Amino acid sequence: MPAHRGFVWLVGLVGLLLPGIWADIPVNCTYNEVAGKWTLYEGSRIHNGSIDCSSIVTVARKLRVDLRYPDIAVDEYGNHGHWTMIYNEGFEVTVNQRTFFAFFYFTKDDVGNVTSHCDRTFPSWSHDVTLRHWACFYGRKQTPVMPKMHQDPFHDMSWGEEVLTRESMQQLVDSINTAQTSWTAKVYENFVGKTRSEMLKISGGKRSWLPHKISPARPSSRLQAAASTLPPAFDWRNVDGVNFVSPVRDQGMCGSCYAFSAMGMLEARLRVQTNNTLQVQLSPQDVVSCSKLSQGCEGGFPFLVAGKYGKEFGTVEESCNPYKGRDGPCTGRTCLKHYTASYSYVGGYYGACNEELMKMELLRGGPFSVSFEVTSDFQHYNGGIYHHTGLGDFNPLEAVNHAVLLVGYGVDHTTGEKFWIVKNSWGTGWGEDGFFRIRRGTDEVAIESCGVHVTPIP
């Protein structure tokens, strides 16, 4: 089949699927399935960022690119660039001054069976590194990968209607406080009477669910030596008496933690870059309502929000689009926008993160977004150095990823236990005035497996 005819067929199919694609990405692809040689089929480059990639039908050019280990992209002309997985959902490739981003292709039937095709993508957009000359493209791997099927864990949400009672919460809290002394738990009144589905939202939402966990990258001896010279403790809330961290906010029962983490990172880094003179409050609601790269109150990922959305479309201030804690129409995009100059995973690509790199990035650039696996015991955290106790009610899902903001690190002077200091988005009445401490150096509940940092433009 000629390339352009194949593109017509694929776009025709994706036109039927697009509402579901933007709403839910249950695809599950691994690094090994994606790495290798691809052909990118691209349309005309005469468009801007408002381009609708469900309507392009003609391929104007092809580009062959080799996605090599660990993050090297080499095109057919010998130009070297870089690439990364976007979690398990897609990839971003930048080579020869042009960026290509796409979600991997999947199909889903009426009973929740999802088939992932990790050797092809849905149509998506490309642009040059100056954000000009936008186009639509799709990609196909030159060596086919066997499709794989899994069950969408959110197809049957009947379990989510169960209401959590005060009695069941108190039993869990008592068990946590009896089992260990590193941290304390309590029952939060605003969680009593919530359903499992509602608690899923504040823990990341189903859009943030990842069916597999990545482990921190092993640090080299040179990296370990460099990290050993860093101070034993650091906290951006108090740098010689100055606080560079914006106030704690409350996401409510909307799965918007990713937006609060992303906006909190941009706010803090703008403060750092301007010696605390530019203190803006950015709008998580703008992300919830306007970003096509996330799923509103059902979740999303900071890399796609603070990074890609922030660079390509900009973020607006809170006064322009105040937080409502629910999905809604996109408004306020004519307001002043704050843009991201660059963005990356800590370590340069998805899967490169570790404790040493996190400490170095924290001191170099400021607070940044991290994600971890929330379990039911964490929701009752009251203070201390958190670690997962293994206690809690049965959860039919693997843990979702909750996005938060890393602001510091330290060591307990009594026990010698190392910890991270993290800003949450559950209000100042939760945890340690809205913050929590968590074990450091052990990848506790995946806290050291995926960091995202950006450079905002003041």
Short mmCIF file of C-alpha atoms in Angstrom, two decimals:
data_model
loop_
_atom_site.label_atom_id
_atom_site.label_comp_id
_atom_site.label_asym_id
_atom_site.label_seq_id
_atom_site.Cartn_x
_atom_site.Cartn_y
_atom_site.Cartn_z
CA MET A 1 0.00 0.00 0.00
CA PRO A 2 1.49 3.43 -0.87
CA ALA A 3 2.39 5.56 2.12
CA HIS A 4 -0.18 8.26 1.46
CA ARG A 5 -3.00 5.75 1.06
CA GLY A 6 -1.99 4.12 4.33
CA PHE A 7 -2.09 7.51 5.99
CA VAL A 8 -5.59 8.20 4.67
CA TRP A 9 -6.76 4.90 6.14
CA LEU A 10 -5.09 5.49 9.49
CA VAL A 11 -6.39 9.03 9.84
CA GLY A 12 -9.87 7.88 8.93
CA LEU A 13 -9.70 5.33 11.71
CA VAL A 14 -8.23 7.71 14.25
CA GLY A 15 -10.93 10.24 13.46
CA LEU A 16 -13.38 7.74 14.92
CA LEU A 17 -11.19 7.11 17.95
CA LEU A 18 -9.90 10.58 18.82
CA PRO A 19 -12.41 11.41 21.58
CA GLY A 20 -11.39 8.20 23.36
CA ILE A 21 -7.70 8.74 22.70
CA TRP A 22 -7.55 12.17 24.25
CA ALA A 23 -9.71 10.95 27.13
CA ASP A 24 -7.87 7.74 27.97
CA ILE A 25 -4.53 6.22 26.88
CA PRO A 26 -4.54 2.59 28.10
CA VAL A 27 -1.66 1.64 25.79
CA ASN A 28 1.29 -0.13 27.46
CA CYS A 29 4.60 -0.15 25.56
CA THR A 30 8.10 -0.86 26.85
CA TYR A 31 11.45 0.63 25.92
CA ASN A 32 12.67 -2.53 24.17
CA GLU A 33 9.56 -2.68 22.01
CA VAL A 34 10.00 0.91 20.87
CA ALA A 35 13.78 1.25 20.43
CA GLY A 36 14.97 0.64 16.86
CA LYS A 37 14.47 1.97 13.35
CA TRP A 38 11.33 3.96 12.51
CA THR A 39 9.90 5.76 9.51
CA LEU A 40 8.07 9.01 10.25
CA TYR A 41 5.47 10.00 7.65
CA GLU A 42 4.92 13.74 7.80
CA GLY A 43 2.41 16.08 6.17
CA SER A 44 2.88 19.65 4.99
CA ARG A 45 4.78 22.00 7.33
CA ILE A 46 2.66 25.07 6.70
CA HIS A 47 0.65 25.00 9.95
CA ASN A 48 0.80 26.45 13.48
CA GLY A 49 0.02 25.07 16.92
CA SER A 50 -3.72 25.01 16.28
CA ILE A 51 -3.34 22.23 13.70
CA ASP A 52 -5.89 19.41 13.86
CA CYS A 53 -4.05 16.16 13.23
CA SER A 54 -7.18 14.15 12.61
CA SER A 55 -7.65 15.78 9.20
CA ILE A 56 -4.27 15.53 7.41
CA VAL A 57 -4.49 13.04 4.52
CA THR A 58 -1.39 13.61 2.41
CA VAL A 59 2.21 12.64 3.24
CA ALA A 60 4.68 15.26 2.04
CA ARG A 61 7.91 13.61 3.24
CA LYS A 62 9.34 10.61 5.04
CA LEU A 63 12.13 10.57 7.60
CA ARG A 64 13.94 7.44 8.73
CA VAL A 65 15.27 7.63 12.27
CA ASP A 66 17.08 5.09 14.46
CA LEU A 67 16.14 5.26 18.17
CA ARG A 68 19.25 3.94 19.91
CA TYR A 69 20.18 3.17 23.51
CA PRO A 70 19.85 4.98 25.80
CA ASP A 71 18.45 8.20 24.30
CA ILE A 72 20.25 8.76 20.98
CA ALA A 73 18.26 9.45 17.79
CA VAL A 74 20.08 9.29 14.44
CA ASP A 75 18.32 10.24 11.22
CA GLU A 76 19.03 8.95 7.72
CA TYR A 77 21.39 11.88 7.07
CA GLY A 78 23.58 11.06 10.05
CA ASN A 79 22.31 13.86 12.29
CA HIS A 80 22.37 12.97 15.99
CA GLY A 81 19.59 14.04 18.35
CA HIS A 82 17.81 12.55 21.33
CA TRP A 83 14.61 10.72 22.18
CA THR A 84 12.72 9.50 25.21
CA MET A 85 9.73 7.36 26.04
CA ILE A 86 6.80 9.37 27.36
CA TYR A 87 6.03 7.00 30.22
CA ASN A 88 4.54 3.88 28.57
CA GLU A 89 2.27 5.86 26.24
CA GLY A 90 4.34 7.48 23.52
CA PHE A 91 7.66 8.97 22.50
CA GLU A 92 9.26 12.31 21.76
CA VAL A 93 12.09 12.52 19.22
CA THR A 94 14.18 15.63 18.49
CA VAL A 95 16.66 15.40 15.63
CA ASN A 96 17.99 17.87 13.05
CA GLN A 97 16.18 20.77 14.81
CA ARG A 98 12.74 19.15 14.62
CA THR A 99 10.61 17.53 17.34
CA PHE A 100 8.13 14.68 16.82
CA PHE A 101 5.67 13.62 19.54
CA ALA A 102 3.06 10.87 19.34
CA PHE A 103 1.06 8.35 21.37
CA PHE A 104 1.43 4.69 20.48
CA TYR A 105 -1.44 3.03 18.65
CA PHE A 106 -4.00 0.82 20.38
CA THR A 107 -7.47 -0.62 19.92
CA LYS A 108 -10.06 -1.32 22.60
CA ASP A 109 -13.18 -3.49 22.44
CA ASP A 110 -16.50 -3.25 24.28
CA VAL A 111 -15.46 -5.58 27.11
CA GLY A 112 -12.28 -3.70 27.98
CA ASN A 113 -9.68 -5.69 26.08
CA VAL A 114 -6.89 -3.33 24.97
CA THR A 115 -4.45 -4.28 22.20
CA SER A 116 -1.24 -2.24 22.16
CA HIS A 117 0.60 -1.82 18.85
CA CYS A 118 3.99 -0.54 19.95
CA ASP A 119 5.39 -0.43 16.41
CA ARG A 120 3.14 2.39 15.22
CA THR A 121 1.66 5.65 16.46
CA PHE A 122 -1.52 7.61 16.13
CA PRO A 123 -1.22 10.77 14.01
CA SER A 124 0.18 13.58 16.09
CA TRP A 125 2.16 16.77 15.57
CA SER A 126 5.70 17.82 14.81
CA HIS A 127 7.36 21.23 14.71
CA ASP A 128 10.82 22.74 14.52
CA VAL A 129 12.61 23.63 17.74
CA THR A 130 11.53 27.28 17.43
CA LEU A 131 7.87 26.15 17.51
CA ARG A 132 7.28 27.08 13.88
CA HIS A 133 6.29 25.04 10.82
CA TRP A 134 3.93 22.60 12.51
CA ALA A 135 2.83 19.45 10.72
CA CYS A 136 1.05 16.18 11.38
CA PHE A 137 2.85 12.87 11.17
CA TYR A 138 2.56 9.24 12.15
CA GLY A 139 5.28 6.69 12.74
CA ARG A 140 5.85 3.04 11.95
CA LYS A 141 8.68 0.89 13.19
CA GLN A 142 10.52 -0.80 10.35
CA THR A 143 10.63 -4.12 12.23
CA PRO A 144 7.11 -5.16 13.32
CA VAL A 145 6.43 -5.82 17.00
CA MET A 146 3.90 -8.43 18.07
CA PRO A 147 0.68 -6.79 19.32
CA LYS A 148 -0.14 -7.51 22.95
CA MET A 149 -3.43 -7.54 24.79
CA HIS A 150 -4.32 -6.62 28.34
CA GLN A 151 -7.51 -5.80 30.21
CA ASP A 152 -8.27 -2.15 30.85
CA PRO A 153 -8.30 -2.10 34.68
CA PHE A 154 -10.81 0.76 34.66
CA HIS A 155 -13.35 -0.86 32.36
CA ASP A 156 -15.38 -2.15 35.31
CA MET A 157 -15.45 0.54 37.99
CA SER A 158 -18.13 -1.09 40.18
CA TRP A 159 -15.58 -1.56 42.98
CA GLY A 160 -15.14 2.20 43.05
CA GLU A 161 -18.59 2.79 44.52
CA GLU A 162 -17.66 1.33 47.92
CA VAL A 163 -17.77 4.01 50.62
CA LEU A 164 -14.87 4.22 53.06
CA THR A 165 -16.13 4.44 56.64
CA ARG A 166 -14.58 6.09 59.68
CA GLU A 167 -14.40 2.68 61.39
CA SER A 168 -12.39 1.08 58.58
CA MET A 169 -10.08 4.09 58.40
CA GLN A 170 -9.50 4.09 62.17
CA GLN A 171 -8.64 0.39 62.11
CA LEU A 172 -6.03 1.02 59.43
CA VAL A 173 -4.62 4.02 61.29
CA ASP A 174 -4.33 2.01 64.53
CA SER A 175 -2.55 -0.78 62.67
CA ILE A 176 -0.08 1.65 61.08
CA ASN A 177 0.76 3.36 64.36
CA THR A 178 1.21 0.01 66.12
CA ALA A 179 3.38 -1.57 63.42
CA GLN A 180 6.16 1.05 63.28
CA THR A 181 7.49 4.29 64.79
CA SER A 182 9.00 6.08 61.78
CA TRP A 183 5.78 7.98 61.02
CA THR A 184 2.31 8.54 62.40
CA ALA A 185 -1.09 8.20 60.80
CA LYS A 186 -4.49 9.78 61.48
CA VAL A 187 -8.02 9.76 60.11
CA TYR A 188 -8.76 12.83 58.00
CA GLU A 189 -12.38 13.89 58.30
CA ASN A 190 -12.54 15.13 54.70
CA PHE A 191 -11.77 11.59 53.49
CA VAL A 192 -14.47 9.89 55.57
CA GLY A 193 -17.44 8.84 53.46
CA LYS A 194 -15.56 9.12 50.16
CA THR A 195 -15.78 6.32 47.65
CA ARG A 196 -12.81 4.35 46.38
CA SER A 197 -13.29 6.07 43.03
CA GLU A 198 -13.00 9.50 44.66
CA MET A 199 -9.88 8.45 46.55
CA LEU A 200 -8.42 7.17 43.29
CA LYS A 201 -8.74 10.66 41.87
CA ILE A 202 -6.85 12.41 44.64
CA SER A 203 -4.16 9.71 44.39
CA GLY A 204 -3.40 10.47 40.77
CA GLY A 205 -6.47 9.46 38.80
CA LYS A 206 -6.80 6.66 36.30
CA ARG A 207 -5.03 8.66 33.58
CA SER A 208 -1.85 8.53 35.69
CA TRP A 209 -1.99 4.76 36.15
CA LEU A 210 1.13 2.93 35.02
CA PRO A 211 0.99 -0.89 34.74
CA HIS A 212 4.72 -1.30 35.35
CA LYS A 213 7.32 0.26 37.61
CA ILE A 214 10.72 1.44 36.47
CA SER A 215 13.71 1.29 38.77
CA PRO A 216 16.25 4.07 39.39
CA ALA A 217 19.30 4.04 37.14
CA ARG A 218 22.51 2.83 38.77
CA PRO A 219 24.80 5.80 39.45
CA SER A 220 28.35 5.77 38.09
CA SER A 221 31.30 6.10 40.47
CA ARG A 222 31.89 9.60 39.10
CA LEU A 223 28.29 10.61 39.83
CA GLN A 224 28.49 9.16 43.34
CA ALA A 225 31.69 11.12 43.97
CA ALA A 226 30.10 14.36 42.75
CA ALA A 227 26.98 13.80 44.86
CA SER A 228 29.08 13.16 47.96
CA THR A 229 30.23 16.80 47.89
CA LEU A 230 26.67 18.14 48.21
CA PRO A 231 25.42 19.46 51.56
CA PRO A 232 23.89 16.81 53.87
CA ALA A 233 20.59 18.72 53.98
CA PHE A 234 18.84 21.37 51.91
CA ASP A 235 15.36 22.90 51.91
CA TRP A 236 14.09 25.47 49.37
CA ARG A 237 11.56 26.65 51.97
CA ASN A 238 14.42 28.14 53.98
CA VAL A 239 17.52 29.23 52.12
CA ASP A 240 19.21 31.72 54.45
CA GLY A 241 15.76 32.64 55.69
CA VAL A 242 14.15 32.97 52.26
CA ASN A 243 11.28 30.72 51.08
CA PHE A 244 11.30 29.93 47.34
CA VAL A 245 8.31 27.54 47.45
CA SER A 246 4.81 28.80 46.65
CA PRO A 247 1.98 28.05 49.12
CA VAL A 248 0.39 24.61 49.48
CA ARG A 249 -2.95 24.29 47.72
CA ASP A 250 -5.78 21.73 47.76
CA GLN A 251 -6.74 19.87 44.58
CA GLY A 252 -9.97 18.59 46.16
CA MET A 253 -11.67 15.56 44.66
CA CYS A 254 -10.26 16.24 41.17
CA GLY A 255 -7.38 14.08 39.92
CA SER A 256 -5.33 17.17 39.11
CA CYS A 257 -2.22 16.48 41.22
CA TYR A 258 -0.15 16.48 38.03
CA ALA A 259 -1.29 20.05 37.27
CA PHE A 260 -0.54 21.26 40.82
CA SER A 261 2.87 19.58 40.77
CA ALA A 262 3.67 21.11 37.40
CA MET A 263 2.45 24.61 38.27
CA GLY A 264 4.20 24.42 41.65
CA MET A 265 7.46 23.58 39.90
CA LEU A 266 7.11 26.50 37.48
CA GLU A 267 6.20 28.88 40.32
CA ALA A 268 9.16 27.82 42.47
CA ARG A 269 11.67 27.88 39.63
CA LEU A 270 10.54 31.33 38.54
CA ARG A 271 11.23 32.45 42.10
CA VAL A 272 14.67 30.82 42.03
CA GLN A 273 15.57 32.37 38.67
CA THR A 274 14.59 35.88 39.79
CA ASN A 275 15.92 35.78 43.36
CA ASN A 276 12.35 35.47 44.64
CA THR A 277 11.09 38.65 42.99
CA LEU A 278 8.71 37.03 40.48
CA GLN A 279 6.06 35.38 42.65
CA VAL A 280 3.20 34.31 40.41
CA GLN A 281 0.45 31.80 41.06
CA LEU A 282 -0.27 29.73 37.97
CA SER A 283 -3.56 28.09 37.00
CA PRO A 284 -3.98 24.31 37.39
CA GLN A 285 -7.52 24.76 36.02
CA ASP A 286 -6.09 25.94 32.70
CA VAL A 287 -4.27 22.61 32.42
CA VAL A 288 -7.31 20.60 33.51
CA SER A 289 -9.61 22.32 31.02
CA CYS A 290 -7.32 23.13 28.09
CA SER A 291 -4.50 20.61 27.74
CA LYS A 292 -5.01 17.88 25.14
CA LEU A 293 -2.06 16.05 26.71
CA SER A 294 -3.90 15.09 29.89
CA GLN A 295 -7.31 13.92 30.99
CA GLY A 296 -8.59 16.70 33.19
CA CYS A 297 -9.75 15.44 36.56
CA GLU A 298 -8.84 11.86 35.65
CA GLY A 299 -5.10 12.56 35.77
CA GLY A 300 -2.03 13.24 33.68
CA PHE A 301 1.75 13.61 33.83
CA PRO A 302 3.98 16.62 34.66
CA PHE A 303 6.34 15.98 31.70
CA LEU A 304 3.50 16.62 29.27
CA VAL A 305 2.12 19.60 31.22
CA ALA A 306 4.95 21.69 32.70
CA GLY A 307 7.18 20.57 29.84
CA LYS A 308 5.46 20.13 26.51
CA TYR A 309 2.28 22.10 27.17
CA GLY A 310 4.26 24.83 28.93
CA LYS A 311 6.64 25.23 26.02
CA GLU A 312 4.22 24.89 23.13
CA PHE A 313 1.10 26.62 24.50
CA GLY A 314 2.12 28.37 27.74
CA THR A 315 0.41 28.50 31.13
CA VAL A 316 -1.77 31.28 32.49
CA GLU A 317 -2.06 32.80 35.95
CA GLU A 318 -4.63 31.76 38.55
CA SER A 319 -6.59 35.01 38.26
CA CYS A 320 -7.15 34.29 34.58
CA ASN A 321 -8.69 30.86 35.16
CA PRO A 322 -9.41 30.24 38.87
CA TYR A 323 -9.39 26.66 40.14
CA LYS A 324 -12.80 24.97 40.15
CA GLY A 325 -11.76 21.39 40.94
CA ARG A 326 -13.80 19.92 38.09
CA ASP A 327 -13.63 19.48 34.35
CA GLY A 328 -14.93 22.35 32.29
CA PRO A 329 -14.60 24.35 29.06
CA CYS A 330 -11.29 25.90 28.10
CA THR A 331 -11.33 29.65 28.80
CA GLY A 332 -8.82 32.42 29.43
CA ARG A 333 -6.25 31.46 26.81
CA THR A 334 -6.02 35.11 25.73
CA CYS A 335 -4.40 36.08 29.05
CA LEU A 336 -0.70 36.59 29.62
CA LYS A 337 1.12 33.27 29.23
CA HIS A 338 4.24 31.97 30.95
CA TYR A 339 6.34 29.65 28.82
CA THR A 340 8.81 26.87 29.43
CA ALA A 341 12.16 27.17 27.62
CA SER A 342 13.23 23.54 28.03
CA TYR A 343 12.13 20.38 29.80
CA SER A 344 13.47 16.91 30.47
CA TYR A 345 13.33 13.90 32.71
CA VAL A 346 15.96 13.95 35.45
CA GLY A 347 18.92 12.18 33.88
CA GLY A 348 17.89 13.20 30.36
CA TYR A 349 15.36 10.50 29.50
CA TYR A 350 12.66 8.32 31.04
CA GLY A 351 14.42 5.68 33.12
CA ALA A 352 17.63 7.62 33.92
CA CYS A 353 16.63 9.02 37.33
CA ASN A 354 18.27 8.20 40.69
CA GLU A 355 18.88 9.73 44.13
CA GLU A 356 22.20 11.35 43.22
CA LEU A 357 20.84 13.07 40.12
CA MET A 358 17.79 14.23 42.03
CA LYS A 359 19.90 15.93 44.70
CA MET A 360 22.06 17.62 42.07
CA GLU A 361 19.06 18.83 40.04
CA LEU A 362 17.30 20.08 43.17
CA LEU A 363 20.26 22.26 44.16
CA ARG A 364 21.07 23.34 40.61
CA GLY A 365 17.65 24.37 39.34
CA GLY A 366 15.15 24.33 42.20
CA PRO A 367 12.13 22.22 43.20
CA PHE A 368 10.92 19.74 40.58
CA SER A 369 8.13 17.23 39.96
CA VAL A 370 8.35 13.65 41.11
CA SER A 371 5.81 10.84 41.04
CA PHE A 372 5.30 7.84 43.30
CA GLU A 373 2.91 5.00 44.00
CA VAL A 374 0.19 5.98 46.44
CA THR A 375 -1.24 3.25 48.65
CA SER A 376 -4.01 3.53 51.23
CA ASP A 377 -1.65 3.93 54.20
CA PHE A 378 -0.09 7.08 52.68
CA GLN A 379 -3.45 8.84 52.59
CA HIS A 380 -3.43 8.77 56.41
CA TYR A 381 0.09 10.21 56.80
CA ASN A 382 0.27 12.70 59.66
CA GLY A 383 4.00 13.24 60.20
CA GLY A 384 7.42 11.61 60.32
CA ILE A 385 9.40 9.82 57.62
CA TYR A 386 6.97 7.85 55.49
CA HIS A 387 7.59 4.32 54.24
CA HIS A 388 5.00 1.90 52.94
CA THR A 389 3.86 -0.39 55.73
CA GLY A 390 2.13 -3.00 53.57
CA LEU A 391 -1.06 -2.33 55.53
CA GLY A 392 -4.29 -1.22 53.99
CA ASP A 393 -7.47 -2.30 52.29
CA PHE A 394 -7.42 -4.49 49.21
CA ASN A 395 -6.89 -2.48 46.03
CA PRO A 396 -7.91 -4.20 42.78
CA LEU A 397 -5.50 -1.97 40.83
CA GLU A 398 -1.80 -1.57 40.80
CA ALA A 399 -0.93 1.73 42.45
CA VAL A 400 -1.37 4.89 40.45
CA ASN A 401 1.25 7.60 40.18
CA HIS A 402 0.68 10.65 42.35
CA ALA A 403 2.59 13.74 41.19
CA VAL A 404 4.07 16.03 43.84
CA LEU A 405 6.88 18.59 44.21
CA LEU A 406 10.32 17.77 45.63
CA VAL A 407 11.61 20.74 47.66
CA GLY A 408 14.43 19.40 49.83
CA TYR A 409 16.19 16.54 51.61
CA GLY A 410 17.77 15.78 54.96
CA VAL A 411 18.74 13.22 57.60
CA ASP A 412 17.01 12.45 60.89
CA HIS A 413 19.53 13.34 63.60
CA THR A 414 18.20 10.68 65.98
CA THR A 415 17.82 7.64 63.72
CA GLY A 416 20.15 8.59 60.86
CA GLU A 417 17.36 7.87 58.40
CA LYS A 418 17.62 9.86 55.15
CA PHE A 419 14.52 11.54 53.74
CA TRP A 420 13.12 13.71 50.98
CA ILE A 421 10.94 16.76 51.71
CA VAL A 422 7.92 16.91 49.39
CA LYS A 423 5.06 19.34 48.82
CA ASN A 424 1.65 17.71 48.36
CA SER A 425 -1.58 19.21 47.00
CA TRP A 426 -4.05 18.05 49.67
CA GLY A 427 -4.17 21.30 51.64
CA THR A 428 -2.23 22.56 54.68
CA GLY A 429 -4.32 20.45 57.06
CA TRP A 430 -2.79 17.23 55.72
CA GLY A 431 0.60 15.87 56.79
CA GLU A 432 3.24 18.34 57.99
CA ASP A 433 1.44 21.56 57.03
CA GLY A 434 0.80 20.13 53.56
CA PHE A 435 4.27 18.60 53.15
CA PHE A 436 5.59 15.13 53.88
CA ARG A 437 8.91 13.42 54.39
CA ILE A 438 9.67 10.08 52.78
CA ARG A 439 12.59 7.65 52.91
CA ARG A 440 15.47 8.59 50.66
CA GLY A 441 17.94 6.29 48.93
CA THR A 442 15.67 3.23 48.86
CA ASP A 443 13.32 4.24 46.00
CA GLU A 444 10.47 4.14 48.48
CA VAL A 445 7.23 3.56 46.52
CA ALA A 446 9.12 4.58 43.34
CA ILE A 447 9.84 8.15 44.53
CA GLU A 448 13.31 8.04 42.88
CA SER A 449 12.29 6.52 39.56
CA CYS A 450 10.81 9.46 37.64
CA GLY A 451 11.65 13.13 38.10
CA VAL A 452 10.79 15.93 35.65
CA HIS A 453 12.49 19.34 35.53
CA VAL A 454 11.88 22.41 33.40
CA THR A 455 13.43 25.81 32.78
CA PRO A 456 10.69 28.47 32.75
CA ILE A 457 11.12 31.83 31.04
CA PRO A 458 10.87 34.69 33.61
#
